Structures are given as structure tokens and as C-alpha cells.
Coordinates of N, CA and C in Angstrom, one line a residue:
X17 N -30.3 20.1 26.2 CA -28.9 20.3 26.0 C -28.0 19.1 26.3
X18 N -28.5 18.6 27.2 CA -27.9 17.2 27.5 C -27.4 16.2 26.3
X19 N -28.9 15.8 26.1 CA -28.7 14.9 24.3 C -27.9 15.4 23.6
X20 N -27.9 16.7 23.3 CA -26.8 17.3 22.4 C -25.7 16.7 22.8
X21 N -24.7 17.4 24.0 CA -23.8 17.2 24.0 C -23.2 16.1 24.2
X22 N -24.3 14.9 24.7 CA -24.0 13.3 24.4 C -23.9 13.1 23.4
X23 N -24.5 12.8 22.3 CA -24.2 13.0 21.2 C -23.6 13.4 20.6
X24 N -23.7 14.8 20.7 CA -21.7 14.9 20.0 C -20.9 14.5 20.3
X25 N -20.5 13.9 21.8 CA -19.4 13.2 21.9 C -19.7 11.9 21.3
X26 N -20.6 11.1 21.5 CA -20.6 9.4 20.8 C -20.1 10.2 19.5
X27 N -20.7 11.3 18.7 CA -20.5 11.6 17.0 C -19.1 11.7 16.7
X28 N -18.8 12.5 17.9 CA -16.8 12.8 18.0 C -16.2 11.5 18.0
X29 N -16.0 10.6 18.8 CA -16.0 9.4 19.2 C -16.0 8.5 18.0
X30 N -17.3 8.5 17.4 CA -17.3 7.5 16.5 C -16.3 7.9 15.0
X31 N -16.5 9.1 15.3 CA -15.3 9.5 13.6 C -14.3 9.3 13.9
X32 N -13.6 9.7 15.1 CA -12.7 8.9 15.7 C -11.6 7.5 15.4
X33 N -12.8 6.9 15.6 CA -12.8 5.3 15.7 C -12.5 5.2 14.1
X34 N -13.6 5.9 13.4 CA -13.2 5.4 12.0 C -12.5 5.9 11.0
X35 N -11.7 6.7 11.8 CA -9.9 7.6 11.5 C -9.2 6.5 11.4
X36 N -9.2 6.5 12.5 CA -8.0 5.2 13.4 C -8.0 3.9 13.0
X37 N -9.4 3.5 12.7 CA -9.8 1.8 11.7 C -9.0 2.4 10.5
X38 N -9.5 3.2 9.9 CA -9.3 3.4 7.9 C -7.9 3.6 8.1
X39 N -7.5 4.4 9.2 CA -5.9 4.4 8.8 C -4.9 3.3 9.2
X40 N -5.4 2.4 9.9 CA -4.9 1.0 10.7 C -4.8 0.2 9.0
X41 N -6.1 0.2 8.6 CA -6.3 -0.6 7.6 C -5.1 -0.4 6.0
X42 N -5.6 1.0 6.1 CA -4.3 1.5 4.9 C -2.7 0.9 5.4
X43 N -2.4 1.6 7.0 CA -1.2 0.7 6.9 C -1.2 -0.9 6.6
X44 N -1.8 -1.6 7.0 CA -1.5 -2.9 7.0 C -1.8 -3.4 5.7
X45 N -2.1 -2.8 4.8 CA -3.1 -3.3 3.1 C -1.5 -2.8 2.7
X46 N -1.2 -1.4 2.6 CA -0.2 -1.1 1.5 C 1.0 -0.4 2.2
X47 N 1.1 0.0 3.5 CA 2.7 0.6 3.4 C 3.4 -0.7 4.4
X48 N 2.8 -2.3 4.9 CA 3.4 -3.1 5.4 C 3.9 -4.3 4.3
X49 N 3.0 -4.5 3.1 CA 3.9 -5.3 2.3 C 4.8 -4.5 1.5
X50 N 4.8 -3.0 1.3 CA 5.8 -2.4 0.9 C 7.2 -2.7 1.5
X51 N 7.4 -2.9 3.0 CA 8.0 -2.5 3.7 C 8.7 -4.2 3.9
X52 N 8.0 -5.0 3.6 CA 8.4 -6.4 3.6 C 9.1 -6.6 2.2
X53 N 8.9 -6.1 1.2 CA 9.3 -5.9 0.2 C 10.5 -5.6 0.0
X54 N 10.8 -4.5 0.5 CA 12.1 -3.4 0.4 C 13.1 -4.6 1.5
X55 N 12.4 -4.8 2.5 CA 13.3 -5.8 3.3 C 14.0 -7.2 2.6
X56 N 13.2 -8.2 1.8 CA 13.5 -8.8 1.1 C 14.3 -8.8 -0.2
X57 N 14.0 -7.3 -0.8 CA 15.3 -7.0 -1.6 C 16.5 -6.5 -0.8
X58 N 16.5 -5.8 0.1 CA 17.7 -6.0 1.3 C 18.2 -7.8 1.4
X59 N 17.5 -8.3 1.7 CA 18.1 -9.5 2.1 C 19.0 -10.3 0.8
X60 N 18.4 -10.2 -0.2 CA 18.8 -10.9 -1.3 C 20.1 -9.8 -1.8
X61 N 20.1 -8.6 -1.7 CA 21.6 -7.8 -1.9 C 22.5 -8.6 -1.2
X62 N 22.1 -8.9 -0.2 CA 23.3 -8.8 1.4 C 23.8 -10.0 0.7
X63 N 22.7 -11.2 0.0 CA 23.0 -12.1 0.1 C 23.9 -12.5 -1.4
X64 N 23.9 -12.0 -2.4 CA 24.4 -11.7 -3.6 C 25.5 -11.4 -2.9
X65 N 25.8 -10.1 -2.0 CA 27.6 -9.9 -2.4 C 28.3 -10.9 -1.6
X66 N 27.5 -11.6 -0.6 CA 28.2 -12.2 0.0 C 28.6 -13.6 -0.9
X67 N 27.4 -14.0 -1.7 CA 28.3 -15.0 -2.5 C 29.5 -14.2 -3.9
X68 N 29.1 -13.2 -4.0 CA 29.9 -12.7 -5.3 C 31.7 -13.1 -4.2
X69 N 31.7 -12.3 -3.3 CA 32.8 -11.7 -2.5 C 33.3 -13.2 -2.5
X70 N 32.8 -14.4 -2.0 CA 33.0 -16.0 -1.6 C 34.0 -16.9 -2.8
X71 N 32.8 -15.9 -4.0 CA 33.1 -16.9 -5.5 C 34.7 -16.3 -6.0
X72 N 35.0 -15.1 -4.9 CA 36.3 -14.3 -5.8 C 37.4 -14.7 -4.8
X73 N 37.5 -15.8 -4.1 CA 38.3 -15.7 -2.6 C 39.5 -16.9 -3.1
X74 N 38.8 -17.7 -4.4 CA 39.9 -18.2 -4.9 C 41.0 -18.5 -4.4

């Protein structure tokens, strides 16, 4: 009974581990350049009205 229940924890454990890897990985593969993305078209808005607003100050 011992092995058993060592083992199922290393088994618990190891699925664990590769929850936490596969979902580490998904964030950093596709919802962090999304996120860099959306920031960079933020930046380039900000930066449009601020020259639109500049070019009208006439």
C-alpha cells in the first residue's frame, strides 16, 4: 500500500506539473503577443491624436 500511494502522489504531482508547463506555455505562445499587440495599437492611437490635435493648433 505504500508504493501505491507514493505513486499516486509522484502521478498527482507529475500532471500537475504538466497543467502548469502547458498552461505557462499557451500563455506566453498566444495570449502575451496578443497583449503586446493591443498595447502597440494603444500606443500608435495615443500617438495619432496627439499629432492630429498638434497639426490643428494653427
Amino acid at each position: 500500500m505504500k508504493k501505491f500511494t507514493g505513486g499516486l502522489f509522484i502521478g498527482v504531482l507529475g500532471t500537475l506539473a504538466a497543467l502548469f508547463g502547458g498552461l505557462f506555455t499557451f500563455k506566453k505562445t498566444v495570449v502575451d503577443p496578443i497583449e503586446d499587440e493591443e498595447e502597440k495599437f494603444d500606443d500608435n492611437r495615443r500617438k495619432a491624436m496627439r499629432k492630429s490635435r498638434s497639426a490643428h493648433q494653427g
